[in-house]
Amino acid sequence: MNINLTLIGQAIAFAIFVWFCVKYVWPPITEAMSTRQKKIAEGLSAADRASRDLELAQEKAVQEMRKAKEEAAALIEQANKRANQIVEASKDDARKEGEKLIEQAKAEIQQETNRAREVLRAEIAKLAIAGAEKILESSVDAAKHNEMLDKLAAEL
Amino acid sequence: MADTPVEYIQHHLQNLTYGKLPAGYERLDPYTGEVLSVLDQATWTMARSAAEASDMGFMAFHVDTLGWSIAMGCLFLFLFRMVAKNATTGVPGGLQNVVEMTVEFIQGVVRDGFHGKNPVIAPLALTIFVWIFLMNSLKLIPVDFVPELLMWLLPIEYMKIVPTTDPNGTFGISIGVFILIIFYSIKVKGGLGFLKELSFTPFNHWALVPFNLVLEILGLLTKPLSLALRLFGNMYAGEVVFILIAILPFWIQWTLNVPWAIFHILVVTLQAFIFTTLSVVYLSQAHEDH
């Protein structure tokens, strides 16, 4: 247990160890540690951000879906309405067309009737004249008796 | 090998000393006491007995203390340098984990104890902690194991493998810390500022300057003394107990040295921690400018 030069040797060794540690050991280790710390912190914040993004995306998806459903429902309703309208319109058209056809037919019938009446009238006049001729046994001057014959035809 | 328990203990507490013996020194046989030779001039040689070692005075080296402490320091630097070189910022492996835990622990100690800005303090604390821890850990090797092995391999008489059971070993470190305390005190406060602090604290009056000086210088000198003696005392006492246990019959030794060794796992770490923390605190005081 003598105090001797060992003391100084030990102090020198200590100084060299400290110098080496300060210069070559401490900086790389602490740097690696702080870099890792930063990386972990970044990773954690990225994960946080990602989960927040996911939440937002899910919310947006739900919203979009709801909107799409609403739009589809509106479209279907519109289509139904339009179809009803078309049906109603075509019913109307058909009815009008029918009425028009009936109207036309009625007019034609009227015309035919009138024409037939005219023909009939002329025939009767002719028959009447023929009858009268027979009765009189002489010809009747058509020109002389036209006035009387027309009066007769008009009475028919 | 020594015969009696006293000789056995003394033998185990003797360092392997290489030093200078003065001219005209009579070298005695360590066992018989006969004069073997008389030196005609001052000679550097290996001490063959405790008496020779103490007669060498200051001009001597404890080969075992220096050797083992330098070996431990190199082991520390080798391990940590290896990790530092291959340090990955990804998932660390086993050794890197251990190293990073130690570094983080030291960062914590420095954060708590040191209130200044100095990039040297943390690596200094790391060196002190790991080095002392490794030197102290040598104590957990059974006391006779290494000395017997080395004495069988080499022609040496003594081998004390725990450098912190040698006051030279602990004072060497604490003197290093002391020099740093003085250096930073002067660097931060300036030569005059440091002198002023020594002269005017704790009593700020000119008439009390001599009293203050005595008090403060004593306080300053106590720092390395307490650092070194605390570590040395704890380790030396533990070593003596291990040696005492080793005297007992071999079949009973485990009942005592196993608990004592387990207890010393705590002491080894605790003493390294105390030395480190106090060094950091002392250096922090050196940085405080009043």
Tab-separated table of C-alpha atoms in Angstrom:
chain	number	residue	atom	x	y	z
A	1	MET	CA	0.000	0.000	0.000
A	2	ASN	CA	2.742	2.373	-0.933
A	3	ILE	CA	1.979	5.531	-2.833
A	4	ASN	CA	4.323	5.655	-5.815
A	5	LEU	CA	4.600	6.344	-9.535
A	6	THR	CA	1.610	4.070	-10.149
A	7	LEU	CA	-0.461	7.097	-9.186
A	8	ILE	CA	0.869	9.148	-12.071
A	9	GLY	CA	0.687	6.224	-14.462
A	10	GLN	CA	-2.926	5.717	-13.534
A	11	ALA	CA	-3.704	9.411	-13.994
A	12	ILE	CA	-2.099	9.387	-17.440
A	13	ALA	CA	-3.997	6.252	-18.438
A	14	PHE	CA	-7.187	7.911	-17.207
A	15	ALA	CA	-6.521	11.027	-19.271
A	16	ILE	CA	-5.908	8.966	-22.405
A	17	PHE	CA	-9.064	6.917	-21.871
A	18	VAL	CA	-11.141	10.038	-21.370
A	19	TRP	CA	-9.660	11.672	-24.454
A	20	PHE	CA	-10.382	8.613	-26.563
A	21	CYS	CA	-13.916	8.349	-25.211
A	22	VAL	CA	-14.630	12.037	-25.840
A	23	LYS	CA	-13.276	11.841	-29.333
A	24	TYR	CA	-14.177	8.420	-30.727
A	25	VAL	CA	-16.749	6.722	-28.532
A	26	TRP	CA	-19.305	9.177	-27.243
A	27	PRO	CA	-20.236	11.155	-30.392
A	28	PRO	CA	-21.126	8.245	-32.723
A	29	ILE	CA	-23.140	6.423	-30.062
A	30	THR	CA	-25.165	9.431	-28.959
A	31	GLU	CA	-25.642	10.459	-32.575
A	32	ALA	CA	-27.008	7.049	-33.506
A	33	MET	CA	-29.278	7.193	-30.459
A	34	SER	CA	-30.657	10.628	-31.205
A	35	THR	CA	-31.128	9.751	-34.878
A	36	ARG	CA	-33.096	6.699	-33.868
A	37	GLN	CA	-35.113	8.767	-31.428
A	38	LYS	CA	-35.974	11.181	-34.213
A	39	LYS	CA	-36.875	8.319	-36.531
A	40	ILE	CA	-39.158	6.772	-33.940
A	41	ALA	CA	-40.810	10.106	-33.267
A	42	GLU	CA	-41.340	10.622	-36.994
A	43	GLY	CA	-42.714	7.114	-37.373
A	44	LEU	CA	-45.144	7.626	-34.525
A	45	SER	CA	-46.368	10.929	-35.868
A	46	ALA	CA	-46.709	9.401	-39.348
A	47	ALA	CA	-48.775	6.588	-37.891
A	48	ASP	CA	-50.936	9.139	-36.087
A	49	ARG	CA	-51.394	11.096	-39.272
A	50	ALA	CA	-52.212	7.941	-41.219
A	51	SER	CA	-54.861	6.858	-38.750
A	52	ARG	CA	-56.356	10.341	-38.826
A	53	ASP	CA	-56.333	10.226	-42.628
A	54	LEU	CA	-58.000	6.850	-42.584
A	55	GLU	CA	-60.701	8.148	-40.285
A	56	LEU	CA	-61.307	11.097	-42.567
A	57	ALA	CA	-61.381	8.872	-45.616
A	58	GLN	CA	-63.883	6.554	-43.990
A	59	GLU	CA	-66.070	9.471	-43.054
A	60	LYS	CA	-65.865	10.799	-46.582
A	61	ALA	CA	-66.673	7.406	-48.044
A	62	VAL	CA	-69.772	7.153	-45.850
A	63	GLN	CA	-70.823	10.608	-46.951
A	64	GLU	CA	-70.260	9.810	-50.603
A	65	MET	CA	-72.261	6.645	-50.273
A	66	ARG	CA	-75.148	8.476	-48.660
A	67	LYS	CA	-75.062	11.118	-51.381
A	68	ALA	CA	-75.007	8.491	-54.111
A	69	LYS	CA	-77.985	6.726	-52.545
A	70	GLU	CA	-79.896	9.984	-52.346
A	71	GLU	CA	-79.101	10.793	-55.945
A	72	ALA	CA	-80.180	7.350	-57.091
A	73	ALA	CA	-83.444	7.672	-55.179
A	74	ALA	CA	-84.070	11.077	-56.723
A	75	LEU	CA	-83.360	9.717	-60.202
A	76	ILE	CA	-85.728	6.808	-59.732
A	77	GLU	CA	-88.442	9.127	-58.503
A	78	GLN	CA	-87.917	11.446	-61.436
A	79	ALA	CA	-88.060	8.530	-63.863
A	80	ASN	CA	-91.279	7.287	-62.327
A	81	LYS	CA	-92.818	10.719	-62.588
A	82	ARG	CA	-91.698	11.059	-66.181
A	83	ALA	CA	-93.100	7.632	-67.055
A	84	ASN	CA	-96.451	8.555	-65.490
A	85	GLN	CA	-96.434	11.773	-67.441
A	86	ILE	CA	-95.725	9.924	-70.687
A	87	VAL	CA	-98.484	7.429	-70.006
A	88	GLU	CA	-100.944	10.210	-69.188
A	89	ALA	CA	-99.937	12.151	-72.287
A	90	SER	CA	-100.310	9.179	-74.578
A	91	LYS	CA	-103.714	8.360	-73.052
A	92	ASP	CA	-104.786	11.929	-73.774
A	93	ASP	CA	-103.480	11.763	-77.318
A	94	ALA	CA	-105.254	8.502	-77.976
A	95	ARG	CA	-108.501	9.855	-76.653
A	96	LYS	CA	-108.217	12.982	-78.814
A	97	GLU	CA	-107.345	10.942	-81.875
A	98	GLY	CA	-110.328	8.685	-81.278
A	99	GLU	CA	-112.654	11.614	-80.893
A	100	LYS	CA	-111.300	13.137	-84.095
A	101	LEU	CA	-111.854	9.874	-85.962
A	102	ILE	CA	-115.412	9.600	-84.693
A	103	GLU	CA	-116.016	13.189	-85.707
A	104	GLN	CA	-114.695	12.521	-89.219
A	105	ALA	CA	-116.749	9.376	-89.586
A	106	LYS	CA	-119.866	11.244	-88.517
A	107	ALA	CA	-119.224	14.017	-91.121
A	108	GLU	CA	-118.687	11.429	-93.860
A	109	ILE	CA	-121.920	9.675	-92.944
A	110	GLN	CA	-123.714	13.023	-93.105
A	111	GLN	CA	-122.243	13.752	-96.533
A	112	GLU	CA	-123.173	10.315	-97.846
A	113	THR	CA	-126.667	10.713	-96.529
A	114	ASN	CA	-127.011	14.107	-98.184
A	115	ARG	CA	-125.662	12.800	-101.452
A	116	ALA	CA	-127.996	9.812	-101.371
A	117	ARG	CA	-130.895	12.130	-100.686
A	118	GLU	CA	-129.954	14.299	-103.677
A	119	VAL	CA	-129.750	11.246	-105.958
A	120	LEU	CA	-133.006	9.945	-104.584
A	121	ARG	CA	-134.677	13.304	-105.176
A	122	ALA	CA	-133.497	13.389	-108.802
A	123	GLU	CA	-134.680	9.822	-109.348
A	124	ILE	CA	-138.053	10.585	-107.884
A	125	ALA	CA	-138.405	13.650	-110.090
A	126	LYS	CA	-137.545	11.518	-113.086
A	127	LEU	CA	-140.003	8.812	-111.972
A	128	ALA	CA	-142.657	11.399	-111.361
A	129	ILE	CA	-142.223	12.807	-114.840
A	130	ALA	CA	-142.269	9.343	-116.352
A	131	GLY	CA	-145.400	8.547	-114.387
A	132	ALA	CA	-147.054	11.719	-115.453
A	133	GLU	CA	-146.134	11.097	-119.119
A	134	LYS	CA	-147.668	7.705	-118.890
A	135	ILE	CA	-150.758	9.127	-117.354
A	136	LEU	CA	-151.051	11.856	-119.914
A	137	GLU	CA	-149.893	9.691	-122.731
A	138	SER	CA	-148.106	12.580	-124.161
A	139	SER	CA	-144.829	13.986	-123.512
A	140	VAL	CA	-144.597	16.644	-121.204
A	141	ASP	CA	-142.542	19.528	-122.265
A	142	ALA	CA	-139.865	19.334	-119.707
A	143	ALA	CA	-138.973	22.878	-120.235
A	144	LYS	CA	-142.623	23.992	-119.775
A	145	HIS	CA	-143.153	22.061	-116.617
A	146	ASN	CA	-139.679	22.342	-115.072
A	147	GLU	CA	-140.958	24.857	-112.613
A	148	MET	CA	-143.688	22.564	-111.390
A	149	LEU	CA	-141.311	19.592	-111.271
A	150	ASP	CA	-138.677	21.423	-109.239
A	151	LYS	CA	-141.429	22.424	-106.805
A	152	LEU	CA	-142.407	18.778	-106.523
A	153	ALA	CA	-138.809	17.626	-105.993
A	154	ALA	CA	-138.317	20.199	-103.263
A	155	GLU	CA	-141.408	18.916	-101.468
A	156	LEU	CA	-139.994	15.405	-101.312
B	1	MET	CA	2.886	-19.748	-1.274
B	2	ALA	CA	2.802	-18.394	2.218
B	3	ASP	CA	2.239	-20.733	5.147
B	4	THR	CA	0.421	-19.025	7.980
B	5	PRO	CA	-2.893	-17.195	7.566
B	6	VAL	CA	-1.194	-13.892	8.362
B	7	GLU	CA	1.402	-14.458	5.687
B	8	TYR	CA	-1.299	-15.580	3.281
B	9	ILE	CA	-3.269	-12.376	3.842
B	10	GLN	CA	-0.201	-10.152	3.631
B	11	HIS	CA	0.846	-11.931	0.489
B	12	HIS	CA	-2.515	-11.295	-1.102
B	13	LEU	CA	-2.458	-7.638	-0.184
B	14	GLN	CA	0.949	-7.018	-1.743
B	15	ASN	CA	1.192	-5.515	-5.215
B	16	LEU	CA	3.612	-6.717	-7.840
B	17	THR	CA	6.108	-3.843	-7.672
B	18	TYR	CA	8.735	-2.795	-10.146
B	19	GLY	CA	10.949	-0.020	-8.818
B	20	LYS	CA	14.331	1.442	-8.054
B	21	LEU	CA	16.393	0.118	-5.142
B	22	PRO	CA	19.128	2.451	-3.917
B	23	ALA	CA	22.845	1.695	-4.111
B	24	GLY	CA	24.171	-0.378	-1.237
B	25	TYR	CA	20.792	-2.009	-0.612
B	26	GLU	CA	20.953	-5.453	0.934
B	27	ARG	CA	18.526	-7.815	-0.781
B	28	LEU	CA	17.230	-10.410	1.664
B	29	ASP	CA	15.662	-13.765	1.062
B	30	PRO	CA	11.956	-13.197	1.786
B	31	TYR	CA	11.596	-16.473	3.733
B	32	THR	CA	14.887	-17.004	5.536
B	33	GLY	CA	16.016	-13.409	5.968
B	34	GLU	CA	19.514	-14.144	4.717
B	35	VAL	CA	21.379	-11.468	2.767
B	36	LEU	CA	21.397	-12.672	-0.830
B	37	SER	CA	23.178	-9.766	-2.488
B	38	VAL	CA	24.237	-6.165	-1.978
B	39	LEU	CA	23.536	-3.707	-4.804
B	40	ASP	CA	26.592	-1.683	-5.856
B	41	GLN	CA	24.427	0.862	-7.709
B	42	ALA	CA	20.802	2.004	-7.853
B	43	THR	CA	18.867	-0.672	-9.738
B	44	TRP	CA	15.391	-0.928	-11.294
B	45	THR	CA	14.071	-4.341	-10.445
B	46	MET	CA	11.033	-6.385	-9.413
B	47	ALA	CA	10.485	-6.361	-5.646
B	48	ARG	CA	10.813	-9.791	-4.091
B	49	SER	CA	9.167	-8.917	-0.796
B	50	ALA	CA	6.858	-6.392	0.801
B	51	ALA	CA	9.858	-4.806	2.547
B	52	GLU	CA	11.691	-4.314	-0.737
B	53	ALA	CA	8.569	-2.837	-2.293
B	54	SER	CA	8.217	-0.272	0.475
B	55	ASP	CA	11.964	0.495	0.408
B	56	MET	CA	11.611	1.474	-3.236
B	57	GLY	CA	9.651	4.527	-2.065
B	58	PHE	CA	7.998	6.698	-4.672
B	59	MET	CA	10.132	5.489	-7.581
B	60	ALA	CA	8.163	2.333	-8.222
B	61	PHE	CA	5.273	1.032	-10.276
B	62	HIS	CA	2.619	-1.416	-9.279
B	63	VAL	CA	2.737	-3.544	-12.396
B	64	ASP	CA	-0.465	-5.399	-11.566
B	65	THR	CA	-2.493	-2.273	-10.790
B	66	LEU	CA	-1.377	-0.522	-13.951
B	67	GLY	CA	-1.647	-3.634	-16.099
B	68	TRP	CA	-5.118	-4.629	-15.002
B	69	SER	CA	-6.482	-1.102	-15.000
B	70	ILE	CA	-5.127	-0.397	-18.474
B	71	ALA	CA	-6.462	-3.746	-19.645
B	72	MET	CA	-9.900	-2.873	-18.282
B	73	GLY	CA	-9.755	0.596	-19.811
B	74	CYS	CA	-8.835	-0.883	-23.169
B	75	LEU	CA	-11.603	-3.453	-22.857
B	76	PHE	CA	-14.053	-0.620	-22.202
B	77	LEU	CA	-12.824	1.437	-25.134
B	78	PHE	CA	-12.679	-1.593	-27.423
B	79	LEU	CA	-16.258	-2.657	-26.675
B	80	PHE	CA	-17.683	0.830	-26.894
B	81	ARG	CA	-15.658	1.779	-29.935
B	82	MET	CA	-16.841	-1.347	-31.719
B	83	VAL	CA	-20.450	-0.424	-31.012
B	84	ALA	CA	-19.811	3.208	-31.944
B	85	LYS	CA	-18.376	2.187	-35.298
B	86	ASN	CA	-21.172	-0.206	-36.156
B	87	ALA	CA	-23.927	1.787	-34.452
B	88	THR	CA	-27.176	1.354	-36.305
B	89	THR	CA	-30.061	3.760	-36.085
B	90	GLY	CA	-32.400	0.828	-36.664
B	91	VAL	CA	-33.068	-1.965	-34.197
B	92	PRO	CA	-29.932	-2.322	-32.010
B	93	GLY	CA	-28.338	-5.691	-31.313
B	94	GLY	CA	-27.413	-7.123	-27.904
B	95	LEU	CA	-24.116	-5.369	-27.238
B	96	GLN	CA	-25.350	-2.095	-28.687
B	97	ASN	CA	-28.337	-2.327	-26.379
B	98	VAL	CA	-26.125	-2.708	-23.317
B	99	VAL	CA	-23.880	0.137	-24.447
B	100	GLU	CA	-26.810	2.406	-25.196
B	101	MET	CA	-28.390	1.636	-21.838
B	102	THR	CA	-25.148	2.618	-20.135
B	103	VAL	CA	-24.862	5.765	-22.221
B	104	GLU	CA	-28.445	6.708	-21.472
B	105	PHE	CA	-27.889	6.076	-17.773
B	106	ILE	CA	-24.840	8.356	-17.824
B	107	GLN	CA	-26.769	10.984	-19.773
B	108	GLY	CA	-29.358	10.879	-16.995
B	109	VAL	CA	-26.705	11.262	-14.293
B	110	VAL	CA	-25.132	14.202	-16.118
B	111	ARG	CA	-28.496	15.830	-16.784
B	112	ASP	CA	-29.364	15.644	-13.102
B	113	GLY	CA	-25.975	16.555	-11.690
B	114	PHE	CA	-24.417	18.946	-14.152
B	115	HIS	CA	-25.861	22.390	-14.756
B	116	GLY	CA	-23.621	23.797	-17.407
B	117	LYS	CA	-22.740	23.259	-21.013
B	118	ASN	CA	-19.673	21.144	-21.571
B	119	PRO	CA	-19.486	18.299	-24.092
B	120	VAL	CA	-16.611	16.657	-22.221
B	121	ILE	CA	-18.463	15.932	-18.980
B	122	ALA	CA	-20.750	13.170	-20.237
B	123	PRO	CA	-18.053	11.062	-21.954
B	124	LEU	CA	-15.806	11.698	-18.939
B	125	ALA	CA	-18.530	10.358	-16.671
B	126	LEU	CA	-19.028	7.369	-18.968
B	127	THR	CA	-15.300	6.584	-18.866
B	128	ILE	CA	-15.177	6.865	-15.081
B	129	PHE	CA	-18.271	4.737	-14.602
B	130	VAL	CA	-17.470	1.895	-16.956
B	131	TRP	CA	-13.778	1.808	-16.159
B	132	ILE	CA	-14.300	1.701	-12.408
B	133	PHE	CA	-17.122	-0.781	-12.856
B	134	LEU	CA	-14.881	-3.120	-14.843
B	135	MET	CA	-11.969	-2.733	-12.413
B	136	ASN	CA	-14.248	-3.393	-9.457
B	137	SER	CA	-15.770	-6.380	-11.227
B	138	LEU	CA	-12.384	-8.116	-11.219
B	139	LYS	CA	-13.057	-8.599	-7.559
B	140	LEU	CA	-15.736	-11.173	-8.313
B	141	ILE	CA	-13.037	-13.503	-9.649
B	142	PRO	CA	-12.020	-15.806	-6.765
B	143	VAL	CA	-9.038	-14.295	-4.945
B	144	ASP	CA	-6.582	-17.098	-5.626
B	145	PHE	CA	-7.552	-17.862	-9.189
B	146	VAL	CA	-5.583	-15.366	-11.240
B	147	PRO	CA	-2.557	-14.998	-8.895
B	148	GLU	CA	-1.993	-18.767	-8.729
B	149	LEU	CA	-2.397	-19.139	-12.475
B	150	LEU	CA	0.018	-16.308	-13.250
B	151	MET	CA	2.527	-17.408	-10.645
B	152	TRP	CA	2.466	-20.837	-12.178
B	153	LEU	CA	3.010	-19.420	-15.683
B	154	LEU	CA	5.478	-16.638	-14.840
B	155	PRO	CA	8.240	-16.166	-12.302
B	156	ILE	CA	6.332	-13.598	-10.226
B	157	GLU	CA	5.645	-13.471	-6.527
B	158	TYR	CA	2.633	-11.198	-6.224
B	159	MET	CA	-0.503	-10.396	-8.146
B	160	LYS	CA	-3.305	-8.195	-6.927
B	161	ILE	CA	-5.796	-8.011	-9.731
B	162	VAL	CA	-8.266	-5.401	-8.499
B	163	PRO	CA	-6.754	-1.981	-9.272
B	164	THR	CA	-9.294	-0.177	-7.083
B	165	THR	CA	-7.986	-1.959	-3.980
B	166	ASP	CA	-4.752	-0.050	-4.539
B	167	PRO	CA	-4.892	3.579	-3.359
B	168	ASN	CA	-2.647	4.496	-6.289
B	169	GLY	CA	-5.335	3.287	-8.630
B	170	THR	CA	-8.144	5.284	-7.053
B	171	PHE	CA	-6.046	8.388	-6.392
B	172	GLY	CA	-4.867	8.347	-9.995
B	173	ILE	CA	-8.448	8.781	-11.154
B	174	SER	CA	-9.461	11.260	-8.478
B	175	ILE	CA	-6.404	13.394	-9.169
B	176	GLY	CA	-7.423	13.463	-12.807
B	177	VAL	CA	-10.845	14.686	-11.735
B	178	PHE	CA	-9.224	17.198	-9.358
B	179	ILE	CA	-7.097	18.650	-12.165
B	180	LEU	CA	-10.229	19.030	-14.264
B	181	ILE	CA	-12.001	20.770	-11.365
B	182	ILE	CA	-9.162	23.289	-11.076
B	183	PHE	CA	-8.954	23.654	-14.878
B	184	TYR	CA	-12.632	24.366	-15.354
B	185	SER	CA	-12.814	26.619	-12.283
B	186	ILE	CA	-10.111	28.823	-13.774
B	187	LYS	CA	-11.522	28.545	-17.296
B	188	VAL	CA	-15.061	29.529	-16.289
B	189	LYS	CA	-14.364	32.046	-13.539
B	190	GLY	CA	-10.949	33.248	-14.619
B	191	GLY	CA	-7.872	33.029	-12.368
B	192	LEU	CA	-8.918	36.077	-10.344
B	193	GLY	CA	-12.528	35.004	-10.156
B	194	PHE	CA	-11.518	31.606	-8.812
B	195	LEU	CA	-9.216	33.212	-6.260
B	196	LYS	CA	-11.991	35.575	-5.268
B	197	GLU	CA	-14.381	32.700	-4.796
B	198	LEU	CA	-11.864	30.938	-2.572
B	199	SER	CA	-11.227	34.129	-0.565
B	200	PHE	CA	-14.717	35.507	-0.081
B	201	THR	CA	-16.856	32.449	0.506
B	202	PRO	CA	-18.467	31.531	2.787
B	203	PHE	CA	-17.840	34.845	4.679
B	204	ASN	CA	-17.850	37.889	2.480
B	205	HIS	CA	-15.585	40.167	4.533
B	206	TRP	CA	-11.942	41.141	3.952
B	207	ALA	CA	-10.912	40.361	7.516
B	208	LEU	CA	-12.010	36.764	7.095
B	209	VAL	CA	-10.078	36.149	3.865
B	210	PRO	CA	-7.396	33.914	5.479
B	211	PHE	CA	-10.048	31.894	7.261
B	212	ASN	CA	-12.041	31.550	4.059
B	213	LEU	CA	-8.945	30.512	2.133
B	214	VAL	CA	-8.104	27.755	4.600
B	215	LEU	CA	-11.687	26.540	4.605
B	216	GLU	CA	-12.140	26.592	0.841
B	217	ILE	CA	-8.789	25.053	-0.012
B	218	LEU	CA	-9.427	22.309	2.506
B	219	GLY	CA	-12.844	21.810	0.937
B	220	LEU	CA	-11.292	21.656	-2.495
B	221	LEU	CA	-8.656	19.137	-1.438
B	222	THR	CA	-11.231	17.005	0.303
B	223	LYS	CA	-12.961	16.320	-2.995
B	224	PRO	CA	-10.333	14.079	-4.617
B	225	LEU	CA	-9.431	12.644	-1.226
B	226	SER	CA	-12.971	11.581	-0.461
B	227	LEU	CA	-13.499	10.234	-3.976
B	228	ALA	CA	-10.386	8.099	-3.873
B	229	LEU	CA	-10.627	6.945	-0.265
B	230	ARG	CA	-14.297	6.000	-0.488
B	231	LEU	CA	-13.712	3.761	-3.474
B	232	PHE	CA	-10.460	2.367	-2.134
B	233	GLY	CA	-11.906	1.738	1.352
B	234	ASN	CA	-14.922	-0.126	0.071
B	235	MET	CA	-13.011	-2.259	-2.365
B	236	TYR	CA	-10.119	-2.975	-0.006
B	237	ALA	CA	-12.410	-3.994	2.829
B	238	GLY	CA	-14.362	-6.251	0.525
B	239	GLU	CA	-11.151	-7.802	-0.745
B	240	VAL	CA	-9.919	-8.462	2.787
B	241	VAL	CA	-13.148	-10.231	3.609
B	242	PHE	CA	-12.803	-12.380	0.484
B	243	ILE	CA	-9.250	-13.255	1.512
B	244	LEU	CA	-10.402	-14.110	5.040
B	245	ILE	CA	-13.103	-16.367	3.627
B	246	ALA	CA	-10.461	-18.022	1.445
B	247	ILE	CA	-8.578	-19.101	4.590
B	248	LEU	CA	-11.508	-21.232	5.734
B	249	PRO	CA	-11.731	-24.909	4.756
B	250	PHE	CA	-12.709	-25.163	1.107
B	251	TRP	CA	-15.986	-27.053	1.698
B	252	ILE	CA	-17.464	-24.276	3.864
B	253	GLN	CA	-16.298	-21.292	1.831
B	254	TRP	CA	-19.306	-21.147	-0.467
B	255	THR	CA	-21.657	-20.440	2.443
B	256	LEU	CA	-19.859	-17.139	2.984
B	257	ASN	CA	-18.295	-16.070	-0.263
B	258	VAL	CA	-21.385	-16.656	-2.399
B	259	PRO	CA	-23.547	-14.211	-0.396
B	260	TRP	CA	-20.614	-11.819	-0.110
B	261	ALA	CA	-20.027	-11.943	-3.872
B	262	ILE	CA	-23.721	-11.379	-4.572
B	263	PHE	CA	-23.637	-8.439	-2.201
B	264	HIS	CA	-20.585	-7.179	-4.040
B	265	ILE	CA	-22.394	-7.143	-7.360
B	266	LEU	CA	-24.263	-4.273	-5.725
B	267	VAL	CA	-21.179	-2.688	-4.158
B	268	VAL	CA	-19.202	-2.832	-7.403
B	269	THR	CA	-21.919	-0.967	-9.294
B	270	LEU	CA	-22.772	1.368	-6.454
B	271	GLN	CA	-19.180	2.496	-5.921
B	272	ALA	CA	-18.708	3.122	-9.630
B	273	PHE	CA	-21.955	5.083	-9.622
B	274	ILE	CA	-21.012	7.142	-6.544
B	275	PHE	CA	-17.599	8.022	-7.947
B	276	THR	CA	-19.188	9.078	-11.241
B	277	THR	CA	-22.013	11.093	-9.715
B	278	LEU	CA	-19.741	12.917	-7.286
B	279	SER	CA	-17.247	13.714	-10.036
B	280	VAL	CA	-20.062	15.173	-12.123
B	281	VAL	CA	-21.354	17.184	-9.181
B	282	TYR	CA	-17.878	18.521	-8.325
B	283	LEU	CA	-17.317	19.508	-11.945
B	284	SER	CA	-20.714	21.178	-12.011
B	285	GLN	CA	-19.680	23.238	-8.990
B	286	ALA	CA	-16.513	24.190	-10.810
B	287	HIS	CA	-18.664	25.560	-13.636
B	288	GLU	CA	-20.899	27.659	-11.403
B	289	ASP	CA	-20.010	31.310	-11.519
B	290	HIS	CA	-21.215	33.241	-8.468
